[in-house]
PDB file of C-alpha atoms in Angstrom:
ATOM      1  CA  MET A 257      -0.038  -0.077  -0.042  1.00 44.00           C
ATOM      2  CA  ILE A 258       1.299   3.515  -0.863  1.00 43.00           C
ATOM      3  CA  SER A 259       1.484   5.699   1.986  1.00 41.00           C
ATOM      4  CA  THR A 260       3.243   8.927   2.719  1.00 42.00           C
ATOM      5  CA  LEU A 261       1.509  11.794   3.228  1.00 43.00           C
ATOM      6  CA  VAL A 262       2.316  15.413   1.960  1.00 40.00           C
ATOM      7  CA  PRO A 263      -0.115  17.499   4.184  1.00 42.00           C
ATOM      8  CA  ARG A 264      -1.456  20.540   2.630  1.00 41.00           C
ATOM      9  CA  ARG A 265      -4.853  22.775   2.462  1.00 41.00           C
ATOM     10  CA  HIS A 266      -5.633  26.202   1.836  1.00 39.00           C
ATOM     11  CA  ARG A 267      -9.470  25.752   2.781  1.00 40.00           C
ATOM     12  CA  LEU A 268     -11.483  26.003   5.973  1.00 37.00           C
ATOM     13  CA  GLN A 269     -10.829  23.248   8.268  1.00 39.00           C
ATOM     14  CA  LEU A 270     -10.216  20.785   5.200  1.00 37.00           C
ATOM     15  CA  GLY A 271      -7.101  18.589   4.551  1.00 39.00           C
ATOM     16  CA  PHE A 272      -5.718  15.511   3.385  1.00 35.00           C
ATOM     17  CA  VAL A 273      -4.038  12.266   1.822  1.00 34.00           C
ATOM     18  CA  ALA A 274      -2.837   8.864   0.701  1.00 37.00           C
ATOM     19  CA  ALA A 275      -2.701   5.143  -0.343  1.00 38.00           C
ATOM     20  CA  MET A 276      -3.215   1.613  -1.416  1.00 38.00           C
ATOM     21  CA  SER A 277       0.591   0.562  -1.221  1.00 40.00           C
ATOM     22  CA  LEU A 278       2.344   0.419   2.222  1.00 36.00           C
ATOM     23  CA  ALA A 279       1.246  -1.247   5.264  1.00 36.00           C
ATOM     24  CA  LEU A 280       2.124   0.624   8.607  1.00 34.00           C
ATOM     25  CA  ALA A 281       2.564   0.024  12.449  1.00 34.00           C
ATOM     26  CA  GLY A 282       2.497   2.709  15.441  1.00 37.00           C
ATOM     27  CA  THR A 283       1.409   3.782  18.679  1.00 34.00           C
ATOM     28  CA  ALA A 284      -1.708   5.877  19.756  1.00 34.00           C
ATOM     29  CA  LEU A 285      -1.368   9.254  21.601  1.00 32.00           C
ATOM     30  CA  ALA A 286      -2.771  10.118  24.988  1.00 34.00           C
ATOM     31  CA  GLN A 287      -3.983  13.272  26.648  1.00 35.00           C
ATOM     32  CA  GLN A 288      -3.766  14.340  30.407  1.00 34.00           C
ATOM     33  CA  GLY A 289      -6.204  16.157  32.442  1.00 36.00           C
ATOM     34  CA  GLY A 290      -5.697  19.221  34.750  1.00 37.00           C
ATOM     35  CA  GLY A 291      -5.984  19.389  38.565  1.00 37.00           C
ATOM     36  CA  MET A 292      -8.486  20.766  41.162  1.00 34.00           C
ATOM     37  CA  PRO A 293      -8.928  24.632  41.243  1.00 37.00           C
ATOM     38  CA  ALA A 294      -7.882  26.356  44.339  1.00 36.00           C
ATOM     39  CA  SER A 295     -10.476  27.392  47.067  1.00 39.00           C
ATOM     40  CA  GLY A 296     -12.107  30.763  47.076  1.00 42.00           C
ATOM     41  CA  PRO A 297     -14.434  32.850  45.269  1.00 44.00           C
ATOM     42  CA  MET A 298     -15.043  31.726  41.656  1.00 45.00           C
ATOM     43  CA  PRO A 299     -14.150  34.658  38.985  1.00 43.00           C
ATOM     44  CA  PRO A 300     -16.657  35.662  36.720  1.00 46.00           C
ATOM     45  CA  ALA A 301     -17.054  33.585  33.609  1.00 44.00           C
ATOM     46  CA  SER A 302     -15.998  36.140  31.207  1.00 42.00           C
ATOM     47  CA  MET A 303     -12.686  36.321  33.263  1.00 43.00           C
ATOM     48  CA  SER A 304     -12.082  32.726  33.955  1.00 46.00           C
ATOM     49  CA  ALA A 305     -12.896  31.377  30.426  1.00 53.00           C
ATOM     50  CA  THR A 306      -9.772  30.513  28.431  1.00 60.00           C
ATOM     51  CA  PRO A 307      -9.905  30.691  24.475  1.00 67.00           C
ATOM     52  CA  THR A 308      -9.233  27.191  23.080  1.00 77.00           C
ATOM     53  CA  ALA A 309      -6.508  26.896  20.673  1.00 89.00           C
ATOM     54  CA  PRO A 310      -7.355  24.852  17.431  1.00 92.00           C
ATOM     55  CA  ILE A 311      -5.382  21.398  16.493  1.00 96.00           C
ATOM     56  CA  ASP A 312      -2.347  21.920  14.652  1.00 97.00           C
ATOM     57  CA  ARG A 313      -3.332  20.865  11.191  1.00 96.00           C
ATOM     58  CA  ALA A 314      -0.055  19.980   9.666  1.00 96.00           C
ATOM     59  CA  LYS A 315       0.982  18.010  12.850  1.00 97.00           C
ATOM     60  CA  ILE A 316      -2.002  15.741  13.060  1.00 98.00           C
ATOM     61  CA  LEU A 317      -1.904  15.175   9.436  1.00 97.00           C
ATOM     62  CA  THR A 318       1.509  13.709   9.783  1.00 96.00           C
ATOM     63  CA  ASP A 319       1.473  12.333  13.327  1.00 98.00           C
ATOM     64  CA  LEU A 320       1.051   8.324  13.980  1.00 97.00           C
ATOM     65  CA  GLY A 321      -1.754   7.162  16.332  1.00 98.00           C
ATOM     66  CA  VAL A 322      -4.329   9.473  14.771  1.00 98.00           C
ATOM     67  CA  PHE A 323      -7.754   8.366  14.161  1.00 98.00           C
ATOM     68  CA  GLY A 324      -9.578   9.258  10.988  1.00 98.00           C
ATOM     69  CA  ASP A 325     -13.386   8.843  10.582  1.00 98.00           C
ATOM     70  CA  PHE A 326     -14.795   8.945   7.123  1.00 98.00           C
ATOM     71  CA  SER A 327     -18.761   9.464   7.084  1.00 98.00           C
ATOM     72  CA  VAL A 328     -20.610   9.385   3.822  1.00 98.00           C
ATOM     73  CA  TYR A 329     -23.958  10.939   3.953  1.00 98.00           C
ATOM     74  CA  LYS A 330     -26.980  11.401   1.573  1.00 98.00           C
ATOM     75  CA  LEU A 331     -29.339  14.634   2.147  1.00 98.00           C
ATOM     76  CA  ARG A 332     -32.789  13.738   2.292  1.00 97.00           C
ATOM     77  CA  PRO A 333     -35.186  15.490  -0.302  1.00 96.00           C
ATOM     78  CA  GLU A 334     -37.209  16.972   2.621  1.00 96.00           C
ATOM     79  CA  TYR A 335     -34.157  19.300   3.491  1.00 97.00           C
ATOM     80  CA  ALA A 336     -34.911  21.114   0.078  1.00 94.00           C
ATOM     81  CA  MET A 337     -38.531  21.990   1.259  1.00 94.00           C
ATOM     82  CA  LEU A 338     -37.436  23.730   4.440  1.00 95.00           C
ATOM     83  CA  PRO A 339     -37.966  27.407   4.433  1.00 94.00           C
ATOM     84  CA  ALA A 340     -35.319  29.228   2.647  1.00 93.00           C
ATOM     85  CA  ALA A 341     -34.252  30.977   5.894  1.00 93.00           C
ATOM     86  CA  ASP A 342     -33.735  27.654   7.679  1.00 94.00           C
ATOM     87  CA  ARG A 343     -31.535  26.415   4.944  1.00 94.00           C
ATOM     88  CA  LYS A 344     -29.677  29.676   4.826  1.00 91.00           C
ATOM     89  CA  ALA A 345     -28.823  29.404   8.470  1.00 93.00           C
ATOM     90  CA  ALA A 346     -27.809  25.685   8.469  1.00 93.00           C
ATOM     91  CA  ALA A 347     -24.138  26.600   7.274  1.00 90.00           C
ATOM     92  CA  ALA A 348     -23.623  28.773  10.241  1.00 93.00           C
ATOM     93  CA  GLU A 349     -25.053  26.102  12.707  1.00 96.00           C
ATOM     94  CA  VAL A 350     -22.564  23.621  11.197  1.00 97.00           C
ATOM     95  CA  LEU A 351     -19.764  25.854  11.583  1.00 96.00           C
ATOM     96  CA  ALA A 352     -20.338  26.737  15.073  1.00 97.00           C
ATOM     97  CA  VAL A 353     -20.163  23.074  16.020  1.00 98.00           C
ATOM     98  CA  ILE A 354     -16.680  22.907  14.183  1.00 97.00           C
ATOM     99  CA  GLU A 355     -15.677  25.938  16.165  1.00 96.00           C
ATOM    100  CA  LYS A 356     -16.713  24.488  19.465  1.00 97.00           C
ATOM    101  CA  HIS A 357     -14.542  21.251  18.821  1.00 98.00           C
ATOM    102  CA  LYS A 358     -11.603  22.758  16.939  1.00 97.00           C
ATOM    103  CA  ASP A 359      -9.226  21.893  19.971  1.00 97.00           C
ATOM    104  CA  LYS A 360     -10.331  18.209  19.682  1.00 98.00           C
ATOM    105  CA  VAL A 361     -10.626  17.453  15.950  1.00 98.00           C
ATOM    106  CA  ILE A 362      -9.980  18.759  12.477  1.00 98.00           C
ATOM    107  CA  VAL A 363     -12.886  18.377   9.770  1.00 98.00           C
ATOM    108  CA  ASP A 364     -12.650  18.155   6.146  1.00 98.00           C
ATOM    109  CA  ALA A 365     -15.573  18.113   3.619  1.00 98.00           C
ATOM    110  CA  TYR A 366     -16.020  16.898   0.231  1.00 98.00           C
ATOM    111  CA  LEU A 367     -19.069  17.304  -2.195  1.00 98.00           C
ATOM    112  CA  THR A 368     -19.973  14.115  -4.110  1.00 98.00           C
ATOM    113  CA  ARG A 369     -23.374  14.964  -5.572  1.00 98.00           C
ATOM    114  CA  GLY A 370     -23.475  14.276  -9.123  1.00 97.00           C
ATOM    115  CA  PHE A 371     -20.658  11.832  -8.895  1.00 97.00           C
ATOM    116  CA  ASP A 372     -22.229   9.170  -6.690  1.00 94.00           C
ATOM    117  CA  ALA A 373     -25.929   8.038  -6.504  1.00 95.00           C
ATOM    118  CA  LYS A 374     -25.794   7.049  -2.951  1.00 96.00           C
ATOM    119  CA  SER A 375     -24.327  10.157  -1.355  1.00 98.00           C
ATOM    120  CA  ASP A 376     -24.250  13.700  -1.538  1.00 98.00           C
ATOM    121  CA  TYR A 377     -21.184  14.612   0.673  1.00 98.00           C
ATOM    122  CA  PHE A 378     -18.388  13.035   3.005  1.00 98.00           C
ATOM    123  CA  LEU A 379     -16.625  14.233   5.881  1.00 98.00           C
ATOM    124  CA  ARG A 380     -12.978  13.204   7.187  1.00 98.00           C
ATOM    125  CA  VAL A 381     -12.528  14.066  10.838  1.00 98.00           C
ATOM    126  CA  HIS A 382      -9.057  13.481  12.701  1.00 98.00           C
ATOM    127  CA  ALA A 383      -8.534  13.038  16.287  1.00 98.00           C
ATOM    128  CA  TYR A 384      -5.886  11.942  18.742  1.00 98.00           C
ATOM    129  CA  ASP A 385      -9.054  10.548  20.711  1.00 98.00           C
ATOM    130  CA  LEU A 386     -11.537   8.651  18.814  1.00 98.00           C
ATOM    131  CA  ALA A 387     -14.084   9.633  21.445  1.00 98.00           C
ATOM    132  CA  ALA A 388     -13.736  13.348  20.508  1.00 98.00           C
ATOM    133  CA  ALA A 389     -14.472  12.589  16.914  1.00 98.00           C
ATOM    134  CA  GLN A 390     -17.741  10.703  18.014  1.00 98.00           C
ATOM    135  CA  THR A 391     -18.586  13.862  20.199  1.00 98.00           C
ATOM    136  CA  PHE A 392     -18.091  16.022  17.312  1.00 98.00           C
ATOM    137  CA  LEU A 393     -20.035  13.779  14.916  1.00 98.00           C
ATOM    138  CA  THR A 394     -22.914  13.511  17.542  1.00 98.00           C
ATOM    139  CA  ASP A 395     -23.238  17.327  17.782  1.00 98.00           C
ATOM    140  CA  PHE A 396     -23.174  17.629  13.821  1.00 98.00           C
ATOM    141  CA  ARG A 397     -25.803  15.283  13.436  1.00 98.00           C
ATOM    142  CA  ALA A 398     -28.037  17.451  16.049  1.00 98.00           C
ATOM    143  CA  THR A 399     -27.744  20.502  13.758  1.00 97.00           C
ATOM    144  CA  LYS A 400     -30.510  20.858  11.071  1.00 96.00           C
ATOM    145  CA  PHE A 401     -28.434  19.991   8.122  1.00 98.00           C
ATOM    146  CA  GLY A 402     -26.867  16.925  10.057  1.00 98.00           C
ATOM    147  CA  SER A 403     -30.350  15.656  11.027  1.00 97.00           C
ATOM    148  CA  TYR A 404     -31.500  15.487   7.423  1.00 98.00           C
ATOM    149  CA  SER A 405     -28.364  13.792   6.364  1.00 98.00           C
ATOM    150  CA  ASP A 406     -28.498  10.015   6.548  1.00 98.00           C
ATOM    151  CA  VAL A 407     -25.201   8.036   6.622  1.00 98.00           C
ATOM    152  CA  THR A 408     -24.625   5.689   3.775  1.00 98.00           C
ATOM    153  CA  GLU A 409     -21.058   4.476   4.981  1.00 98.00           C
ATOM    154  CA  ASN A 410     -18.824   5.037   7.977  1.00 98.00           C
ATOM    155  CA  LEU A 411     -15.328   3.741   8.355  1.00 98.00           C
ATOM    156  CA  VAL A 412     -12.706   4.224  11.029  1.00 98.00           C
ATOM    157  CA  GLY A 413      -9.084   4.065  10.847  1.00 98.00           C
ATOM    158  CA  ILE A 414      -5.787   4.643  12.482  1.00 98.00           C
ATOM    159  CA  THR A 415      -2.421   6.127  10.888  1.00 98.00           C
ATOM    160  CA  LYS A 416       0.832   4.002  11.647  1.00 96.00           C
ATOM    161  CA  ALA A 417       4.312   3.845  10.747  1.00 93.00           C
ATOM    162  CA  LEU A 418       5.750   2.076   7.888  1.00 88.00           C
ATOM    163  CA  ASN A 419       5.477  -1.646   8.113  1.00 88.00           C
ATOM    164  CA  TYR A 420       6.796  -3.165   4.726  1.00 92.00           C
ATOM    165  CA  ILE A 421       8.644  -0.651   2.636  1.00 92.00           C
ATOM    166  CA  THR A 422      10.979   0.398   5.107  1.00 93.00           C
ATOM    167  CA  LYS A 423      14.445   1.694   4.730  1.00 92.00           C
ATOM    168  CA  GLN A 424      15.654  -1.623   6.452  1.00 93.00           C
ATOM    169  CA  LYS A 425      13.494  -4.072   4.650  1.00 94.00           C
ATOM    170  CA  SER A 426      13.161  -2.424   1.374  1.00 94.00           C
ATOM    171  CA  GLU A 427      15.966   0.049   0.714  1.00 94.00           C
ATOM    172  CA  THR A 428      15.557   0.852  -2.978  1.00 94.00           C
ATOM    173  CA  LEU A 429      11.880   1.301  -2.752  1.00 93.00           C
ATOM    174  CA  ASN A 430      11.822   3.149   0.186  1.00 92.00           C
ATOM    175  CA  ALA A 431      14.371   5.701  -1.371  1.00 94.00           C
ATOM    176  CA  GLY A 432      12.055   5.832  -4.463  1.00 92.00           C
ATOM    177  CA  LEU A 433       8.884   6.644  -2.283  1.00 90.00           C
ATOM    178  CA  PHE A 434      10.717   9.469  -0.692  1.00 88.00           C
ATOM    179  CA  ALA A 435      12.624  11.025  -3.542  1.00 90.00           C
ATOM    180  CA  ALA A 436       9.305  11.991  -5.356  1.00 84.00           C
ATOM    181  CA  SER A 437       6.835  14.458  -4.040  1.00 90.00           C
ATOM    182  CA  TYR A 438       3.747  15.902  -5.275  1.00 94.00           C
ATOM    183  CA  SER A 439       4.481  18.683  -7.893  1.00 94.00           C
ATOM    184  CA  ASP A 440       1.116  19.070  -9.745  1.00 94.00           C
ATOM    185  CA  SER A 441      -1.424  21.919  -9.169  1.00 94.00           C
ATOM    186  CA  ALA A 442      -3.377  21.955  -5.712  1.00 96.00           C
ATOM    187  CA  PRO A 443      -5.602  18.912  -5.845  1.00 98.00           C
ATOM    188  CA  ARG A 444      -9.275  19.600  -6.537  1.00 98.00           C
ATOM    189  CA  TYR A 445     -10.471  15.931  -6.000  1.00 98.00           C
ATOM    190  CA  ALA A 446     -10.561  13.126  -3.380  1.00 98.00           C
ATOM    191  CA  ILE A 447     -11.046   9.675  -3.375  1.00 98.00           C
ATOM    192  CA  MET A 448     -11.888   7.179  -0.593  1.00 98.00           C
ATOM    193  CA  ILE A 449     -11.563   3.397  -1.221  1.00 98.00           C
ATOM    194  CA  PRO A 450     -11.631   0.867   1.364  1.00 98.00           C
ATOM    195  CA  VAL A 451      -9.590  -2.188   1.164  1.00 98.00           C
ATOM    196  CA  LYS A 452     -10.174  -5.645   2.894  1.00 98.00           C
ATOM    197  CA  LYS A 453      -7.791  -8.653   2.416  1.00 97.00           C
ATOM    198  CA  ASN A 454      -8.820 -12.357   2.893  1.00 97.00           C
ATOM    199  CA  ALA A 455      -7.521 -14.754   5.510  1.00 97.00           C
ATOM    200  CA  GLU A 456      -4.880 -16.301   2.887  1.00 97.00           C
ATOM    201  CA  TRP A 457      -2.965 -12.649   2.858  1.00 97.00           C
ATOM    202  CA  TRP A 458      -2.864 -12.528   6.715  1.00 97.00           C
ATOM    203  CA  ASN A 459      -1.589 -16.205   6.987  1.00 98.00           C
ATOM    204  CA  LEU A 460       1.494 -15.265   4.515  1.00 97.00           C
ATOM    205  CA  THR A 461       4.664 -14.986   6.497  1.00 97.00           C
ATOM    206  CA  PRO A 462       5.998 -11.449   6.754  1.00 95.00           C
ATOM    207  CA  GLU A 463       8.617 -12.166   4.118  1.00 96.00           C
ATOM    208  CA  GLN A 464       5.941 -13.291   1.728  1.00 97.00           C
ATOM    209  CA  ARG A 465       3.853 -10.181   2.284  1.00 95.00           C
ATOM    210  CA  LEU A 466       7.000  -7.937   1.737  1.00 96.00           C
ATOM    211  CA  LYS A 467       7.560  -9.460  -1.464  1.00 96.00           C
ATOM    212  CA  GLU A 468       3.864  -8.958  -2.531  1.00 96.00           C
ATOM    213  CA  ILE A 469       3.919  -5.423  -1.524  1.00 95.00           C
ATOM    214  CA  GLU A 470       7.205  -4.482  -3.304  1.00 96.00           C
ATOM    215  CA  VAL A 471       5.592  -5.838  -6.607  1.00 96.00           C
ATOM    216  CA  HIS A 472       2.636  -3.663  -5.733  1.00 94.00           C
ATOM    217  CA  THR A 473       4.687  -0.700  -4.981  1.00 94.00           C
ATOM    218  CA  ALA A 474       7.098  -0.555  -7.773  1.00 94.00           C
ATOM    219  CA  PRO A 475       4.588   0.574 -10.706  1.00 93.00           C
ATOM    220  CA  THR A 476       3.002   3.150  -8.571  1.00 94.00           C
ATOM    221  CA  LEU A 477       6.237   5.377  -8.021  1.00 95.00           C
ATOM    222  CA  GLN A 478       5.730   7.299 -11.152  1.00 95.00           C
ATOM    223  CA  TYR A 479       2.351   8.849 -10.190  1.00 96.00           C
ATOM    224  CA  LEU A 480       3.776   9.891  -6.761  1.00 94.00           C
ATOM    225  CA  VAL A 481       4.106  13.636  -8.463  1.00 96.00           C
ATOM    226  CA  ASN A 482       0.531  13.963  -9.260  1.00 96.00           C
ATOM    227  CA  VAL A 483      -1.343  11.918  -6.767  1.00 97.00           C
ATOM    228  CA  LYS A 484      -1.277  12.306  -2.965  1.00 96.00           C
ATOM    229  CA  ARG A 485      -2.317   9.521  -0.666  1.00 94.00           C
ATOM    230  CA  LYS A 486      -2.624   8.374   2.702  1.00 96.00           C
ATOM    231  CA  LEU A 487      -3.231   4.867   4.545  1.00 97.00           C
ATOM    232  CA  TYR A 488      -5.560   4.237   7.560  1.00 98.00           C
ATOM    233  CA  HIS A 489      -5.333   0.687   9.353  1.00 98.00           C
ATOM    234  CA  ALA A 490      -9.105  -0.090   9.935  1.00 98.00           C
ATOM    235  CA  THR A 491      -8.754  -3.951  11.147  1.00 98.00           C
ATOM    236  CA  GLY A 492     -10.979  -4.566  13.981  1.00 97.00           C
ATOM    237  CA  LEU A 493     -12.179  -0.827  13.880  1.00 98.00           C
ATOM    238  CA  SER A 494     -14.232  -1.215  10.707  1.00 97.00           C
ATOM    239  CA  ASP A 495     -15.416  -3.905   8.368  1.00 96.00           C
ATOM    240  CA  THR A 496     -12.392  -3.277   6.238  1.00 98.00           C
ATOM    241  CA  ASP A 497      -8.692  -3.533   6.650  1.00 98.00           C
ATOM    242  CA  PHE A 498      -7.401  -0.316   5.173  1.00 98.00           C
ATOM    243  CA  ILE A 499      -8.748   3.136   4.209  1.00 98.00           C
ATOM    244  CA  THR A 500      -6.989   4.404   1.336  1.00 97.00           C
ATOM    245  CA  TYR A 501      -7.403   7.993   0.685  1.00 98.00           C
ATOM    246  CA  PHE A 502      -5.925   9.968  -2.402  1.00 98.00           C
ATOM    247  CA  GLU A 503      -6.250  13.729  -3.594  1.00 98.00           C
ATOM    248  CA  THR A 504      -5.309  14.911  -7.187  1.00 98.00           C
ATOM    249  CA  ASN A 505      -5.851  17.414  -9.657  1.00 98.00           C
ATOM    250  CA  ASP A 506      -5.469  14.678 -12.549  1.00 98.00           C
ATOM    251  CA  LEU A 507      -8.222  12.222 -12.499  1.00 98.00           C
ATOM    252  CA  GLY A 508      -6.446  10.454 -15.625  1.00 98.00           C
ATOM    253  CA  ALA A 509      -3.249   9.848 -13.803  1.00 97.00           C
ATOM    254  CA  PHE A 510      -5.361   8.433 -10.866  1.00 98.00           C
ATOM    255  CA  ASN A 511      -7.195   6.219 -13.311  1.00 98.00           C
ATOM    256  CA  ASN A 512      -3.808   5.042 -14.618  1.00 97.00           C
ATOM    257  CA  LEU A 513      -2.498   4.393 -11.268  1.00 97.00           C
ATOM    258  CA  LEU A 514      -5.627   2.094 -10.067  1.00 97.00           C
ATOM    259  CA  ILE A 515      -5.177   0.329 -13.194  1.00 96.00           C
ATOM    260  CA  ALA A 516      -1.488  -0.513 -12.403  1.00 95.00           C
ATOM    261  CA  LEU A 517      -2.493  -1.517  -8.858  1.00 95.00           C
ATOM    262  CA  ALA A 518      -5.351  -3.789 -10.312  1.00 94.00           C
ATOM    263  CA  GLN A 519      -2.939  -5.653 -12.373  1.00 94.00           C
ATOM    264  CA  VAL A 520      -0.416  -6.877  -9.731  1.00 95.00           C
ATOM    265  CA  PRO A 521      -0.615 -10.338  -8.104  1.00 95.00           C
ATOM    266  CA  GLU A 522      -1.470  -9.356  -4.641  1.00 95.00           C
ATOM    267  CA  ASN A 523      -4.757  -8.164  -5.937  1.00 93.00           C
ATOM    268  CA  LYS A 524      -5.959 -11.614  -5.672  1.00 95.00           C
ATOM    269  CA  TYR A 525      -5.833 -11.473  -1.910  1.00 97.00           C
ATOM    270  CA  HIS A 526      -8.429  -8.576  -1.899  1.00 97.00           C
ATOM    271  CA  VAL A 527     -12.066  -9.500  -0.879  1.00 97.00           C
ATOM    272  CA  ARG A 528     -13.187  -5.728  -0.861  1.00 97.00           C
ATOM    273  CA  TRP A 529     -11.464  -3.455  -3.046  1.00 96.00           C
ATOM    274  CA  GLY A 530     -14.097  -0.250  -2.962  1.00 96.00           C
ATOM    275  CA  ASN A 531     -17.598  -0.639  -2.477  1.00 95.00           C
ATOM    276  CA  PRO A 532     -18.148   2.153  -1.853  1.00 97.00           C
ATOM    277  CA  THR A 533     -15.454   4.048  -3.998  1.00 98.00           C
ATOM    278  CA  VAL A 534     -16.162   7.797  -3.057  1.00 98.00           C
ATOM    279  CA  LEU A 535     -15.071  10.415  -5.212  1.00 98.00           C
ATOM    280  CA  GLY A 536     -15.775  14.166  -4.321  1.00 98.00           C
ATOM    281  CA  THR A 537     -14.419  17.522  -4.736  1.00 98.00           C
ATOM    282  CA  ILE A 538     -12.414  19.476  -2.073  1.00 98.00           C
ATOM    283  CA  GLN A 539     -14.304  22.122  -0.625  1.00 97.00           C
ATOM    284  CA  SER A 540     -14.758  24.122   2.655  1.00 96.00           C
ATOM    285  CA  VAL A 541     -17.493  22.773   4.936  1.00 96.00           C
ATOM    286  CA  ASP A 542     -19.360  26.260   4.497  1.00 95.00           C
ATOM    287  CA  SER A 543     -19.119  25.673   0.690  1.00 96.00           C
ATOM    288  CA  VAL A 544     -20.437  22.048   0.898  1.00 97.00           C
ATOM    289  CA  VAL A 545     -23.339  22.886   3.111  1.00 97.00           C
ATOM    290  CA  LYS A 546     -24.403  25.968   1.060  1.00 95.00           C
ATOM    291  CA  ALA A 547     -24.101  24.146  -2.169  1.00 96.00           C
ATOM    292  CA  LEU A 548     -26.609  21.379  -0.833  1.00 97.00           C
ATOM    293  CA  SER A 549     -28.885  24.157   0.859  1.00 94.00           C
ATOM    294  CA  GLY A 550     -29.235  26.249  -2.333  1.00 88.00           C
ATOM    295  CA  ALA A 551     -27.773  28.988  -0.533  1.00 60.00           C
ATOM    296  CA  ASP A 552     -25.148  31.542  -1.979  1.00 52.00           C
ATOM    297  CA  ARG A 553     -21.588  30.601  -1.593  1.00 44.00           C
ATOM    298  CA  SER A 554     -20.647  34.379  -1.416  1.00 45.00           C
ATOM    299  CA  MET A 555     -22.573  34.924   1.816  1.00 41.00           C
TER     300      MET A 555
END
């Protein structure tokens, strides 16, 4: 499976990427709480409240042990029948929820309407604590926009360190992975593809799996300049083993990449590849909600 993330994003709360070629392994991060307040009169709320700082986007997208929650939604037709004022206010309500949770999660949004019959948009939520992502999604579903959104797919994964194509195990391919970097225009499209392996794969020896992944990786190196990718491990967390996530501005190159991946022998160990494959345009949360609400994006 390919997996080296080059973080980016010049949009509100949104972000990004990678792949179907590297298998990874790492540890989760933890957080600590504070102590008891000193006795005495409590200061006014306006004086005691401490503004919360948003999560460092670049850091969380490169850290290991980070959870990624992918939730795909179909907006009910009844939403379009709501008064225009209600639909206009929907984006502000969603953004308020994101602001509330900015110190615990980062949220990326993608518009899929027109590309996928079973969904209109999907969210990618990163968090160091999976329960924090759950709390955010619970609050999101309580908004008017969220309450009219039905979940068509939900997958949870975690980022880990390189497992196969490491400098120690596969020096040449590892050098190739890190020698190339994304150099195309800013990506406009994101694609999420779940992958599940069969029992035969997991019962191969580590050396046999390494050989399969090396054959898998070699033909993908030429696409590193125009396809960004990120891999999440999902075994035991979702009904899949990997969540592969890509961003690109060149869908033709991405199509060629997937054809190359389909032709390697390792493909015979797949029991799920896609189903669903979710393609969307990378947008801000505000733009996605307004686009689906029939609201003016410039507002």
